[in-house]
Structure formats: structure tokens, C-alpha cells
CSV table of C-alpha atoms and ligand atoms in Angstrom, one decimal:
chain,number,residue,atom,x,y,z
T,1,MET,CA,0.0,0.0,0.0
T,2,SER,CA,1.4,3.4,-1.0
T,3,ASP,CA,2.1,5.8,1.8
T,4,LYS,CA,2.2,8.7,-0.6
T,5,ALA,CA,-0.6,10.6,-2.3
T,6,LYS,CA,-0.1,12.7,-5.5
T,7,LEU,CA,-1.4,16.2,-6.3
T,8,ILE,CA,-0.9,17.9,-9.6
T,9,PHE,CA,-1.3,21.7,-9.4
T,10,GLU,CA,-0.5,24.1,-12.3
T,11,GLY,CA,1.5,21.3,-13.9
T,12,LYS,CA,3.6,20.7,-10.8
T,13,GLU,CA,3.4,17.4,-9.0
T,14,HIS,CA,3.5,17.1,-5.3
T,15,LEU,CA,3.7,14.0,-3.2
T,16,PHE,CA,2.1,14.0,0.3
T,17,ASP,CA,3.0,11.7,3.1
T,18,VAL,CA,0.1,9.7,4.3
T,19,VAL,CA,-0.2,9.4,8.1
T,20,ARG,CA,-1.9,6.3,9.4
T,21,GLY,CA,-3.5,6.0,12.8
T,22,SER,CA,-3.7,2.9,15.0
T,23,GLU,CA,-7.3,2.3,14.0
T,24,SER,CA,-6.4,2.6,10.2
T,25,GLU,CA,-7.5,6.2,9.8
T,26,LYS,CA,-5.6,7.9,7.0
T,27,ALA,CA,-4.6,11.5,6.7
T,28,LEU,CA,-2.6,13.6,4.2
T,29,ASP,CA,0.2,15.5,5.8
T,30,VAL,CA,-0.2,18.9,4.0
T,31,SER,CA,2.5,20.7,6.1
T,32,SER,CA,4.9,21.1,3.1
T,33,LEU,CA,2.2,22.2,0.6
T,34,ARG,CA,2.9,25.9,1.0
T,35,SER,CA,6.6,25.7,0.7
T,36,ASP,CA,6.4,23.4,-2.3
T,37,LEU,CA,3.4,24.7,-4.2
T,38,ASP,CA,2.6,28.1,-2.5
T,39,LEU,CA,-0.8,26.6,-1.6
T,40,ILE,CA,-2.7,26.4,1.7
T,41,THR,CA,-5.8,24.3,2.5
T,42,ILE,CA,-9.1,25.8,3.5
T,43,ASP,CA,-11.6,24.0,5.6
T,44,PRO,CA,-14.0,26.3,7.6
T,45,GLY,CA,-15.0,24.7,10.9
T,46,PHE,CA,-12.1,22.3,10.5
T,47,LYS,CA,-14.7,19.8,9.2
T,48,ASN,CA,-12.0,17.6,7.6
T,49,THR,CA,-8.8,18.8,9.3
T,50,GLY,CA,-6.8,16.8,11.8
T,51,SER,CA,-5.1,19.3,14.1
T,52,CYS,CA,-2.9,16.8,16.0
T,53,LYS,CA,-2.0,13.2,16.6
T,54,SER,CA,-3.6,12.0,19.8
T,55,ALA,CA,-3.5,8.8,21.8
T,56,ILE,CA,-6.3,9.7,24.2
T,57,THR,CA,-9.8,9.0,22.6
T,58,PHE,CA,-10.9,7.1,19.6
T,59,LEU,CA,-14.1,7.9,17.9
T,60,ASP,CA,-15.7,6.3,14.8
T,61,GLY,CA,-18.7,8.5,13.9
T,62,GLU,CA,-19.9,6.1,11.2
T,63,LYS,CA,-20.0,3.1,13.5
T,64,GLY,CA,-20.9,4.9,16.7
T,65,ILE,CA,-17.7,3.9,18.6
T,66,LEU,CA,-16.2,5.9,21.4
T,67,ARG,CA,-13.2,4.6,23.4
T,68,TYR,CA,-11.0,6.2,26.0
T,69,ARG,CA,-7.5,4.9,25.8
T,70,GLY,CA,-8.8,1.8,24.1
T,71,TYR,CA,-11.6,1.1,26.6
T,72,SER,CA,-15.2,1.3,25.3
T,73,ILE,CA,-17.4,4.0,26.7
T,74,GLU,CA,-20.1,1.3,27.4
T,75,ASP,CA,-17.6,-0.7,29.5
T,76,LEU,CA,-16.3,2.4,31.4
T,77,ALA,CA,-19.8,3.8,32.1
T,78,LYS,CA,-21.0,0.4,33.5
T,79,ASN,CA,-18.0,-0.6,35.5
T,80,ALA,CA,-15.6,2.3,36.2
T,81,ASP,CA,-15.5,5.2,38.7
T,82,PHE,CA,-15.0,8.7,37.4
T,83,LEU,CA,-11.7,9.3,39.1
T,84,GLN,CA,-10.3,6.1,37.6
T,85,VAL,CA,-11.4,7.3,34.2
T,86,ALA,CA,-9.8,10.7,34.9
T,87,PHE,CA,-6.5,9.0,35.7
T,88,LEU,CA,-6.9,6.8,32.6
T,89,LEU,CA,-7.4,9.7,30.3
T,90,ILE,CA,-4.6,11.8,31.7
T,91,TYR,CA,-2.0,9.1,32.2
T,92,GLY,CA,-3.0,6.4,29.7
T,93,GLU,CA,-3.6,3.5,32.0
T,94,LEU,CA,-6.1,2.7,34.7
T,95,PRO,CA,-4.6,3.4,38.1
T,96,THR,CA,-3.4,0.6,40.4
T,97,ASN,CA,-5.0,0.6,43.8
T,98,GLU,CA,-2.0,2.4,45.2
T,99,GLU,CA,-1.9,5.0,42.4
T,100,TYR,CA,-5.7,5.6,42.9
T,101,VAL,CA,-5.3,6.2,46.7
T,102,LYS,CA,-2.4,8.5,46.1
T,103,PHE,CA,-4.2,10.4,43.4
T,104,LEU,CA,-7.3,10.9,45.6
T,105,ASN,CA,-5.2,11.9,48.6
T,106,ASP,CA,-3.2,14.4,46.6
T,107,ILE,CA,-6.5,15.9,45.3
T,108,ASN,CA,-8.0,16.0,48.8
T,109,GLU,CA,-4.9,17.8,50.1
T,110,ASN,CA,-5.5,20.5,47.5
T,111,ALA,CA,-9.2,20.8,48.0
T,112,ILE,CA,-9.2,24.3,49.3
T,113,VAL,CA,-9.6,27.6,47.6
T,114,ASP,CA,-8.6,31.0,48.8
T,115,GLU,CA,-11.2,32.9,50.8
T,116,ASP,CA,-10.7,35.9,48.5
T,117,LEU,CA,-12.1,33.8,45.7
T,118,ARG,CA,-15.3,33.4,47.7
T,119,LYS,CA,-15.5,37.2,47.8
T,120,ILE,CA,-15.1,37.4,44.0
T,121,LEU,CA,-18.0,34.9,43.7
T,122,GLU,CA,-20.2,36.8,46.1
T,123,ASN,CA,-19.7,39.9,44.0
T,124,PHE,CA,-21.2,38.5,40.8
T,125,PRO,CA,-24.7,39.6,40.2
T,126,LYS,CA,-27.3,37.1,41.1
T,127,SER,CA,-28.4,36.9,37.5
T,128,ALA,CA,-25.0,36.0,36.1
T,129,HIS,CA,-24.9,32.7,34.2
T,130,PRO,CA,-23.0,29.9,36.1
T,131,MET,CA,-20.8,29.2,33.1
T,132,GLY,CA,-19.5,32.8,33.0
T,133,ILE,CA,-18.9,32.6,36.8
T,134,LEU,CA,-17.1,29.2,36.5
T,135,SER,CA,-14.9,30.4,33.7
T,136,SER,CA,-14.0,33.6,35.6
T,137,LEU,CA,-13.3,31.8,38.8
T,138,THR,CA,-11.1,29.1,37.1
T,139,SER,CA,-9.1,31.9,35.6
T,140,ALA,CA,-9.0,33.7,38.9
T,141,LEU,CA,-7.5,30.6,40.5
T,142,ILE,CA,-4.2,31.6,38.7
T,143,ALA,CA,-3.9,34.6,41.0
T,144,PHE,CA,-3.7,32.2,44.0
T,145,ASN,CA,-1.6,29.5,42.3
T,146,PRO,CA,1.2,31.3,40.6
T,147,GLU,CA,2.5,30.1,37.3
T,148,LYS,CA,5.9,28.4,36.8
T,149,LYS,CA,7.4,28.7,33.4
T,150,MET,CA,7.8,25.2,32.0
T,151,SER,CA,10.9,24.5,30.0
T,152,LEU,CA,10.3,21.0,28.9
T,153,LYS,CA,14.1,20.7,28.7
T,154,ASN,CA,14.0,19.7,32.3
T,155,ILE,CA,11.2,17.3,31.8
T,156,GLU,CA,11.4,15.7,35.3
T,157,ASP,CA,10.9,19.0,37.1
T,158,ASP,CA,8.0,19.8,34.7
T,159,ARG,CA,6.4,16.4,35.2
T,160,GLU,CA,6.2,17.2,39.0
T,161,TYR,CA,4.9,20.7,38.3
T,162,MET,CA,2.3,19.3,35.8
T,163,TYR,CA,1.2,16.7,38.3
T,164,ASN,CA,0.7,19.3,41.0
T,165,SER,CA,-1.2,21.6,38.6
T,166,ILE,CA,-3.4,18.6,37.6
T,167,VAL,CA,-4.3,17.6,41.1
T,168,LYS,CA,-4.9,21.2,42.1
T,169,LEU,CA,-7.3,21.7,39.3
T,170,LEU,CA,-9.2,18.4,39.9
T,171,ALA,CA,-9.4,19.4,43.6
T,172,LYS,CA,-10.6,23.0,43.1
T,173,ILE,CA,-13.0,22.8,40.2
T,174,PRO,CA,-15.6,20.7,42.2
T,175,ILE,CA,-15.5,23.2,45.0
T,176,LEU,CA,-16.1,26.1,42.5
T,177,VAL,CA,-19.0,24.1,40.9
T,178,ALA,CA,-20.5,23.3,44.2
T,179,TRP,CA,-20.2,26.9,45.3
T,180,VAL,CA,-21.8,28.3,42.1
T,181,HIS,CA,-24.6,25.8,42.6
T,182,ARG,CA,-25.1,26.6,46.3
T,183,ARG,CA,-25.0,30.4,45.7
T,184,ARG,CA,-27.9,30.0,43.1
T,185,LYS,CA,-29.8,28.1,45.7
T,186,GLY,CA,-29.1,30.6,48.5
T,187,LEU,CA,-27.1,27.9,50.5
T,188,PRO,CA,-24.0,28.7,52.5
T,189,LEU,CA,-20.7,27.9,50.7
T,190,ASN,CA,-18.9,24.9,52.2
T,191,TYR,CA,-16.0,22.5,51.7
T,192,GLY,CA,-16.2,18.8,51.2
T,193,ASP,CA,-15.8,15.7,53.2
T,194,TYR,CA,-12.4,14.4,52.2
T,195,ASN,CA,-13.0,10.9,53.6
T,196,ALA,CA,-15.6,10.4,50.9
T,197,GLY,CA,-14.8,9.4,47.3
T,198,TYR,CA,-14.4,12.0,44.6
T,199,VAL,CA,-18.0,11.8,43.2
T,200,GLU,CA,-19.5,11.2,46.6
T,201,ASN,CA,-17.8,14.4,47.8
T,202,ILE,CA,-18.9,16.5,44.9
T,203,THR,CA,-22.5,15.3,45.5
T,204,LYS,CA,-22.3,16.1,49.2
T,205,MET,CA,-20.7,19.5,48.5
T,206,MET,CA,-23.6,20.4,46.2
T,207,PHE,CA,-26.6,19.0,48.0
T,208,GLN,CA,-25.8,19.1,51.7
T,209,VAL,CA,-28.3,21.4,53.5
T,210,PRO,CA,-27.4,23.1,56.8
T,211,ASN,CA,-29.1,21.6,60.0
T,212,GLN,CA,-30.2,18.5,58.1
T,213,ASP,CA,-28.5,15.1,58.2
T,214,TYR,CA,-27.0,14.4,54.8
T,215,VAL,CA,-28.0,10.9,53.6
T,216,GLU,CA,-26.0,9.6,50.6
T,217,ASN,CA,-28.3,8.5,47.8
T,218,LYS,CA,-26.8,5.7,45.7
T,219,THR,CA,-29.1,6.5,42.7
T,220,VAL,CA,-27.8,10.1,42.6
T,221,ILE,CA,-24.2,9.1,43.0
T,222,ASN,CA,-24.4,6.4,40.3
T,223,ALA,CA,-26.1,8.8,37.9
T,224,MET,CA,-23.5,11.5,38.6
T,225,ASN,CA,-20.7,9.0,38.1
T,226,LYS,CA,-22.1,7.8,34.8
T,227,LEU,CA,-22.8,11.3,33.5
T,228,LEU,CA,-19.3,12.5,34.4
T,229,ILE,CA,-17.7,9.5,32.7
T,230,LEU,CA,-19.7,10.0,29.6
T,231,HIS,CA,-18.7,13.6,29.3
T,232,ALA,CA,-15.1,13.1,30.3
T,233,ASP,CA,-13.5,13.3,26.8
T,234,HIS,CA,-14.6,13.6,23.2
T,235,GLU,CA,-11.3,14.2,21.2
T,236,GLN,CA,-11.0,17.4,19.2
T,237,ASN,CA,-14.3,19.1,19.9
T,238,CYS,CA,-14.7,22.8,20.1
T,239,SER,CA,-13.7,23.3,23.8
T,240,THR,CA,-10.9,20.7,23.8
T,241,SER,CA,-9.4,22.3,20.6
T,242,THR,CA,-9.7,25.6,22.4
T,243,VAL,CA,-7.8,24.2,25.4
T,244,ARG,CA,-5.1,22.9,23.2
T,245,ILE,CA,-4.8,26.0,21.1
T,246,VAL,CA,-4.7,28.3,24.2
T,247,GLY,CA,-2.2,26.0,25.9
T,248,SER,CA,0.0,25.9,22.8
T,249,SER,CA,1.0,29.5,23.5
T,250,GLU,CA,2.4,28.1,26.8
T,251,ALA,CA,-0.6,29.5,28.7
T,252,SER,CA,-1.1,27.7,32.0
T,253,LEU,CA,-3.4,24.7,32.6
T,254,PHE,CA,-5.8,26.9,34.5
T,255,ALA,CA,-5.9,29.6,31.8
T,256,SER,CA,-6.4,27.0,29.1
T,257,VAL,CA,-9.2,25.2,30.9
T,258,SER,CA,-10.9,28.5,31.7
T,259,ALA,CA,-10.9,29.2,27.9
T,260,GLY,CA,-12.3,25.7,27.4
T,261,ILE,CA,-15.2,26.4,29.8
T,262,SER,CA,-16.1,29.5,27.7
T,263,ALA,CA,-16.0,27.5,24.5
T,264,LEU,CA,-18.2,24.8,26.0
T,265,TRP,CA,-20.9,27.4,27.0
T,266,GLY,CA,-22.4,27.9,23.5
T,267,ARG,CA,-25.6,26.1,22.7
T,268,LEU,CA,-24.2,24.3,19.7
T,269,HIS,CA,-21.7,22.6,22.1
T,270,GLY,CA,-22.2,21.9,25.8
T,271,GLY,CA,-24.8,24.6,26.2
T,272,ALA,CA,-27.2,22.4,24.2
T,273,ASN,CA,-28.1,20.5,27.4
T,274,GLN,CA,-29.7,23.6,28.9
T,275,ALA,CA,-31.3,24.4,25.5
T,276,VAL,CA,-32.8,20.9,25.2
T,277,LEU,CA,-34.6,21.2,28.6
T,278,GLU,CA,-35.8,24.6,27.7
T,279,MET,CA,-37.1,23.3,24.4
T,280,LEU,CA,-38.8,20.2,26.0
T,281,GLU,CA,-40.5,22.5,28.6
T,282,ALA,CA,-41.6,24.9,25.9
T,283,ILE,CA,-43.2,22.0,23.9
T,284,LYS,CA,-44.9,20.8,27.1
T,285,ASN,CA,-46.2,24.3,27.9
T,286,ASP,CA,-47.4,24.6,24.3
T,287,GLY,CA,-49.6,21.6,24.7
T,288,GLY,CA,-47.1,18.9,23.9
T,289,ASP,CA,-47.5,19.0,20.1
T,290,THR,CA,-44.2,17.5,19.0
T,291,LYS,CA,-45.1,17.4,15.3
T,292,LYS,CA,-45.4,21.2,15.3
T,293,TYR,CA,-41.8,21.5,16.6
T,294,MET,CA,-40.6,18.9,14.1
T,295,SER,CA,-41.9,21.0,11.3
T,296,LYS,CA,-40.3,24.1,12.7
T,297,ALA,CA,-36.9,22.2,12.9
T,298,LYS,CA,-37.2,21.3,9.2
T,299,ASP,CA,-38.3,24.7,8.1
T,300,LYS,CA,-35.2,26.5,6.7
T,301,SER,CA,-36.9,29.9,7.2
T,302,ASP,CA,-37.3,29.2,11.0
T,303,PRO,CA,-34.2,29.5,13.2
T,304,PHE,CA,-35.5,26.7,15.5
T,305,ARG,CA,-33.3,23.6,15.6
T,306,LEU,CA,-34.1,20.4,17.4
T,307,MET,CA,-31.6,20.9,20.2
T,308,GLY,CA,-29.7,17.7,21.3
T,309,PHE,CA,-29.9,16.4,17.8
T,310,GLY,CA,-27.1,16.1,15.2
T,311,HIS,CA,-23.4,15.9,15.6
T,312,ARG,CA,-20.4,16.9,13.6
T,313,VAL,CA,-18.8,13.5,13.9
T,314,TYR,CA,-21.6,10.9,14.7
T,315,LYS,CA,-23.4,9.9,11.6
T,316,ASN,CA,-25.1,6.8,12.9
T,317,PHE,CA,-25.8,7.3,16.6
T,318,ASP,CA,-24.1,8.8,19.6
T,319,PRO,CA,-23.2,5.9,21.9
T,320,ARG,CA,-23.3,8.2,24.9
T,321,ALA,CA,-27.0,9.1,24.1
T,322,LYS,CA,-27.9,5.4,24.1
T,323,ILE,CA,-26.5,4.9,27.6
T,324,ILE,CA,-28.0,8.2,28.9
T,325,LYS,CA,-31.5,7.3,27.6
T,326,VAL,CA,-31.4,4.1,29.6
T,327,ALA,CA,-30.0,5.8,32.7
T,328,ALA,CA,-32.7,8.5,32.5
T,329,HIS,CA,-35.4,5.8,32.7
T,330,GLU,CA,-33.6,4.1,35.6
T,331,VAL,CA,-33.0,7.3,37.6
T,332,LEU,CA,-36.6,8.5,37.2
T,333,LYS,CA,-37.9,5.1,38.2
T,334,ASP,CA,-35.6,4.8,41.2
T,335,LEU,CA,-36.4,8.3,42.4
T,336,GLY,CA,-40.1,7.8,41.8
T,337,ILE,CA,-40.4,10.7,39.4
T,338,ASP,CA,-42.9,10.7,36.5
T,339,ASP,CA,-41.7,13.5,34.3
T,340,PRO,CA,-43.8,14.1,31.1
T,341,ILE,CA,-40.9,15.7,29.4
T,342,LEU,CA,-39.3,12.2,29.1
T,343,ASP,CA,-42.2,11.2,27.0
T,344,ILE,CA,-42.0,14.3,24.9
T,345,ALA,CA,-38.3,13.6,24.3
T,346,LYS,CA,-39.0,10.0,23.3
T,347,SER,CA,-41.7,11.1,20.9
T,348,LEU,CA,-39.4,13.6,19.2
T,349,GLU,CA,-36.7,10.9,18.9
T,350,GLN,CA,-39.2,8.4,17.4
T,351,GLU,CA,-40.6,11.0,14.9
T,352,ALA,CA,-37.0,12.0,13.9
T,353,LEU,CA,-36.0,8.4,13.3
T,354,ASN,CA,-38.9,8.0,10.9
T,355,ASP,CA,-38.5,11.3,9.1
T,356,PRO,CA,-36.4,11.6,5.9
T,357,TYR,CA,-35.2,15.1,6.8
T,358,PHE,CA,-33.4,13.7,9.9
T,359,THR,CA,-32.4,10.3,8.5
T,360,GLN,CA,-31.0,11.7,5.2
T,361,ARG,CA,-28.9,14.2,7.2
T,362,LYS,CA,-28.0,11.5,9.7
T,363,LEU,CA,-29.3,13.5,12.6
T,364,TYR,CA,-29.7,11.4,15.8
T,365,PRO,CA,-30.0,12.3,19.5
T,366,ASN,CA,-26.6,13.4,21.0
T,367,VAL,CA,-25.2,13.3,24.5
T,368,ASP,CA,-27.2,16.4,25.5
T,369,PHE,CA,-30.7,15.1,24.5
T,370,TYR,CA,-31.5,13.0,27.6
T,371,SER,CA,-28.9,14.3,30.1
T,372,GLY,CA,-30.9,17.3,31.2
T,373,ILE,CA,-33.8,15.0,32.2
T,374,ILE,CA,-31.4,13.3,34.6
T,375,TYR,CA,-30.0,16.6,35.9
T,376,LYS,CA,-33.5,17.9,36.5
T,377,ALA,CA,-34.4,14.7,38.4
T,378,LEU,CA,-31.4,15.3,40.6
T,379,LYS,CA,-32.8,18.8,41.3
T,380,ILE,CA,-30.0,20.6,39.5
T,381,PRO,CA,-31.3,23.9,38.0
T,382,LYS,CA,-31.0,24.0,34.2
T,383,GLU,CA,-28.6,26.9,34.2
T,384,MET,CA,-26.2,24.5,35.9
T,385,PHE,CA,-26.4,21.8,33.3
T,386,THR,CA,-23.5,23.0,31.2
T,387,VAL,CA,-21.5,23.5,34.4
T,388,MET,CA,-22.0,19.8,35.1
T,389,PHE,CA,-20.8,19.0,31.6
T,390,ALA,CA,-17.7,21.1,32.3
T,391,LEU,CA,-17.1,19.3,35.5
T,392,GLY,CA,-17.1,16.0,33.6
T,393,ARG,CA,-14.9,17.3,30.8
T,394,VAL,CA,-12.1,18.6,33.0
T,395,PRO,CA,-10.1,15.4,32.9
T,396,GLY,CA,-10.3,15.4,29.1
T,397,TRP,CA,-9.2,19.0,28.8
T,398,ILE,CA,-6.3,18.2,31.2
T,399,ALA,CA,-5.3,15.1,29.2
T,400,HIS,CA,-5.2,17.0,26.0
T,401,TRP,CA,-3.3,20.0,27.5
T,402,ARG,CA,-0.7,17.6,29.0
T,403,GLU,CA,-0.4,15.5,25.8
T,404,MET,CA,0.1,18.7,23.7
T,405,ARG,CA,2.8,20.0,26.1
T,406,MET,CA,4.5,16.6,26.4
T,407,ASN,CA,4.6,16.3,22.6
T,408,ASN,CA,6.0,19.8,22.4
T,409,ASP,CA,3.3,20.6,19.8
T,410,PRO,CA,3.9,24.0,18.0
T,411,ILE,CA,1.8,27.0,18.7
T,412,GLY,CA,-1.6,26.8,17.0
T,413,ARG,CA,-1.9,29.3,14.3
T,414,PRO,CA,-4.1,28.6,11.2
T,415,ARG,CA,-3.8,30.6,8.0
T,416,GLN,CA,-6.6,32.3,6.0
T,417,VAL,CA,-7.6,33.2,2.5
T,418,TYR,CA,-7.8,37.0,2.5
T,419,VAL,CA,-10.9,38.3,0.7
T,420,GLY,CA,-10.8,42.0,1.8
T,421,SER,CA,-9.8,45.2,0.0
T,422,THR,CA,-6.5,45.2,-1.9
T,423,HIS,CA,-4.0,48.0,-1.1
T,424,ARG,CA,-5.6,51.5,-1.0
T,425,THR,CA,-4.2,54.9,0.1
T,426,PHE,CA,-5.4,56.9,3.1
T,427,LYS,CA,-6.6,60.3,1.8
T,428,THR,CA,-5.8,63.3,4.0
S,501,CMC,N1,-32.2,20.4,13.9
S,501,CMC,C1,-32.5,20.6,12.5
S,501,CMC,N2,-31.7,20.5,11.5
S,501,CMC,C2,-30.4,20.3,11.8
S,501,CMC,C3,-29.9,20.0,13.1
S,501,CMC,C4,-30.9,20.1,14.2
S,501,CMC,N3,-30.5,19.9,15.4
S,501,CMC,N4,-28.6,19.8,13.1
S,501,CMC,C5,-28.2,19.9,11.8
S,501,CMC,N5,-29.3,20.2,11.0
S,501,CMC,C6,-29.3,20.3,9.6
S,501,CMC,C7,-28.7,21.6,9.1
S,501,CMC,O1,-29.7,22.6,9.0
S,501,CMC,C8,-28.1,21.2,7.8
S,501,CMC,O2,-29.1,21.0,6.9
S,501,CMC,P1,-28.8,21.4,5.3
S,501,CMC,O3,-27.8,20.4,4.8
S,501,CMC,O4,-30.1,21.3,4.7
S,501,CMC,O5,-28.3,22.8,5.3
S,501,CMC,C9,-27.5,19.7,8.1
S,501,CMC,O6,-28.4,19.2,9.1
S,501,CMC,C10,-26.1,19.7,8.5
S,501,CMC,O7,-26.0,20.5,9.7
S,501,CMC,P2,-24.7,21.4,10.0
S,501,CMC,O8,-25.1,22.5,10.9
S,501,CMC,O9,-24.0,21.8,8.7
S,501,CMC,O10,-23.8,20.3,10.8
S,501,CMC,P3,-22.6,20.7,11.7
S,501,CMC,O11,-21.7,19.5,11.8
S,501,CMC,O12,-21.9,22.0,11.3
S,501,CMC,O13,-23.2,20.9,13.2
S,501,CMC,C11,-24.2,20.6,15.3
S,501,CMC,C12,-23.3,20.0,14.2
S,501,CMC,C13,-24.1,19.7,16.5
S,501,CMC,C14,-23.7,21.9,15.7
S,501,CMC,C15,-25.7,20.6,14.8
S,501,CMC,O14,-26.2,19.4,14.4
S,501,CMC,C16,-26.6,21.3,15.7
S,501,CMC,O15,-26.8,22.6,15.7
S,501,CMC,N6,-27.3,20.5,16.7
S,501,CMC,C17,-28.1,21.1,17.7
S,501,CMC,C18,-27.2,21.6,18.8
S,501,CMC,C19,-26.7,20.4,19.7
S,501,CMC,O16,-27.4,19.5,20.0
S,501,CMC,N7,-25.4,20.5,20.0
S,501,CMC,C20,-24.8,19.5,20.9
S,501,CMC,C21,-23.7,18.7,20.1
S,501,CMC,S1,-23.2,17.2,21.0
S,501,CMC,C22,-22.5,17.8,22.5
S,501,CMC,C23,-21.1,18.4,22.2
S,501,CMC,O17,-20.2,17.6,22.3
S,501,CMC,O18,-21.0,19.6,22.0
């Protein structure tokens, strides 16, 4: 099999190297195209552009496969614990018992944030969106955790510095998430119970109410664990690419992740989970006529889109959505909740699966379609849904930031095709 591809342009021939991935994906290496032929490639939205080589997550959109470091998402969601998955994504292997205990202890030792950060949080207007607050507070963490310039020449020093930054971030983000949630609910801000597991602690920090005994609810913990695992990584999506590109300028881990949180916020990306619930509630309040909304989604003159449907990469089904749909049923049943919006969601899905508009465009429910129904059952307000997505995605962002730095990837800097005015003279 040839590992070269030929392009003929203006009579000149150019041979490209073909890069092959471990799952037989093929890519043309176009990096020499400009120096050899004075050409660049153009691909708005990077729909067909690989930005890096990565060994973290494998995704086959045609077959609906998602694997973290080789382990299938189905296997991990069923059997693993979120902190194990975080370690796996970041370091490439599942932790041994000893590594797990050390990782959790190191996180717990850093599970404190400066009291001045609490003051910053308290000064946000009550109406501020939790994603804006989370992004700002993550960035503000830098002020209390000063930056060390990494050289990468002294890799051993940097490994330790990186490890410390990673455990600090994994320790502090849950506190910020819990605080943002508690402030919305008018509850006093607290710290966690560091004898508890990582997810148990997050749940307790969020839901513990003063002067009431806190009783751990296994259904809630299992649902949180599963949702966090399902959101933990998704290769080069908008927010992860943002983290990598910000980090490529040698910005710190905290600064890069803060940028990732902002990128996740939009409703075409992580913000879709809030938008889905708003859509389902709007349909319910409008009498539950799903067909009316299906027509709106197909009408090109109507800006309405079926939120939680479609995906840039999945063209068969999103394996995460399958798992979440089953989990939504289980959680509602276990908590004794009968929520009519689950029926509305299932009707929309069923209609879409039988509608050529959706089938021809290969639009299927994505991870955000059913997740909001679970968050709602857990009594998490809808403005917090994308924050929960961010909490789950932190290990993925860290893994990509680390991989990019360890590989010494160059600064991200795309080119463009200029289509503006040609040279003109400023008239005085
Ligand atoms: N409802 C109705 N039509 C849609 C939808 C939808 N949700 N999604 C795509 N289409 C149509 C779109 O109008 C276009 O039609 P045409 O070919 O006639 O112009 C065609 O399908 C292709 O869509 P696209 O916008 O070119 O595809 P994309 O890859 O650029 O966008 C997407 C992917 C996820 C942004 C898009 O499907 C969408 O807006 N979905 C709704 C928002 C959503 O659920 N986002 C969460 C994504 S999964 C979580 C995450 O990782 O971020």
C-alpha cells in the first residue's frame, strides 16, 4: 500500500506523506504544501482537518464507537469510577489501587480555595450565568496558584509541576462548581468531606443542606458518576481544541481550561443540554405538540433547531446518548419521578428516526438530548447543566493539554484566505 498521495497543481506534481492512525485512519500530511506549491488548504469549521496526533480518545462516527485509551465507553460507564477514568485519560492506564489512593489523597490535600475567591464569587450579580462565573473563577485561580514557566528541557521537574497543577485543578473545580450551585440556591458555601470518594464528595458539597442530616443517595451518586464519565472526553471538539490552542501558546493549565469552559458554553456545544430542557419544557407548555416542533426544525426559514440532535462526527448514533437514555429511565424510576418531558423527548426521537429530513442528514440524539432529564431529576437547575458537563470534561481537557505539552506541539496558528480590499491609500 502506497504511503504517498499525489497532487498535480499548475502542472507541478506534489507527493504527500500519508499518516496512518492505530485504527487505520488515513490523513494527508499537508504541512509542506505551502513551501512546495505556494498553496494552503481551506476548511472552515475544520470539518475535515486533523489538528494533531492524539492517543487519548478514539471515535468512529460512522460506527458509533467511542473509546477512552482503548476502553469502550459502554464498559467504562458500566464498571468504572469517574476518578479512575480521569486518571486513565490523563496518564494512559487505569490506576493501580496504590496509584488511585495517592491520586485521591493528593487531590484532597489541595481541596481548598482561597477565601478571596469566595469574595469574588459573592460579587457576581445574582443573574450571572453559572458558566460565566465558573470560567472567571477558574481563571482567577491563577492569581492564587502562581505560574511556573515550564521549560520541557528539564522534563522531570516539569512532570512534577504538571502533576501538581493537575491535582490542584481536579481538587478545586468541584469546589467552585458546588459553590456556584449553592449560591444560586441561597445555601452557604462549604468545603467537602475528604473521607468520601471523589464523586460522593462532589455530590455532598452540592446537595448538603445546613441543619439536616446528609444521607448519601446511591441512585444520585451512580447517575452523577455515569454522566461525568460519559462527558469526560470527546477528542478534538470545540472546547478541547480551544484548550489545546490556548495551551499551545504556553498559557497555564488553569488559563487553558478557563478558555475551554467558555468554548463549551455555547448552545451548539455543551450549552445544548440547557437548551434541550428549555425546548422540551416549551413544547410541554405549548400543549405537547411534538409534530409542530418537528416541522419548525425542518423549516429553513425558521431559526428553530431540534436541540440535542445532530453531531459533527456521529453519523449513525451517539453511543453516549444510548447509555444516557437508559440511565434517564432508571433514575426517574428509582427516584419515583414521573416527568412528562421524558415522553416528549421519546416522541421527538421516534418521529425523527422515521423522518427523511433527519435520516438523510444522519441527525440522531446526541449526549445532550437526555442528560438534562437526569440533571432535572437530581434537582440541578437548568442553568447549571452545562457546568455539570464542564465538571465531567475537566479530565479530558487536562489530558489534551498535557499531551500537547509533552509532545511539544507547535503554537496553534491557522492561515486564512484574505478576501478584503486590496491596497488603497489613506486620503488626508
Ligand atoms: N435540527 C434541525 N436541523 C439540523 C440540526 C438540528 N438539530 N442539526 C443539523 N441540522 C441540519 C442543518 O440545517 C443542515 O441542513 P442542510 O444540509 O439542509 O443545510 C444539516 O443538518 C447539517 O448540519 P450542520 O449545521 O452543517 O452540521 P454541523 O456538523 O456543522 O453541526 C451541530 C453539528 C451539532 C452543531 C448541529 O447538528 C446542531 O446545531 N445541533 C443542535 C445543537 C446540539 O445539540 N449541540 C450539541 C452537540 S453534542 C455535544 C457536544 O459535544 O458539543
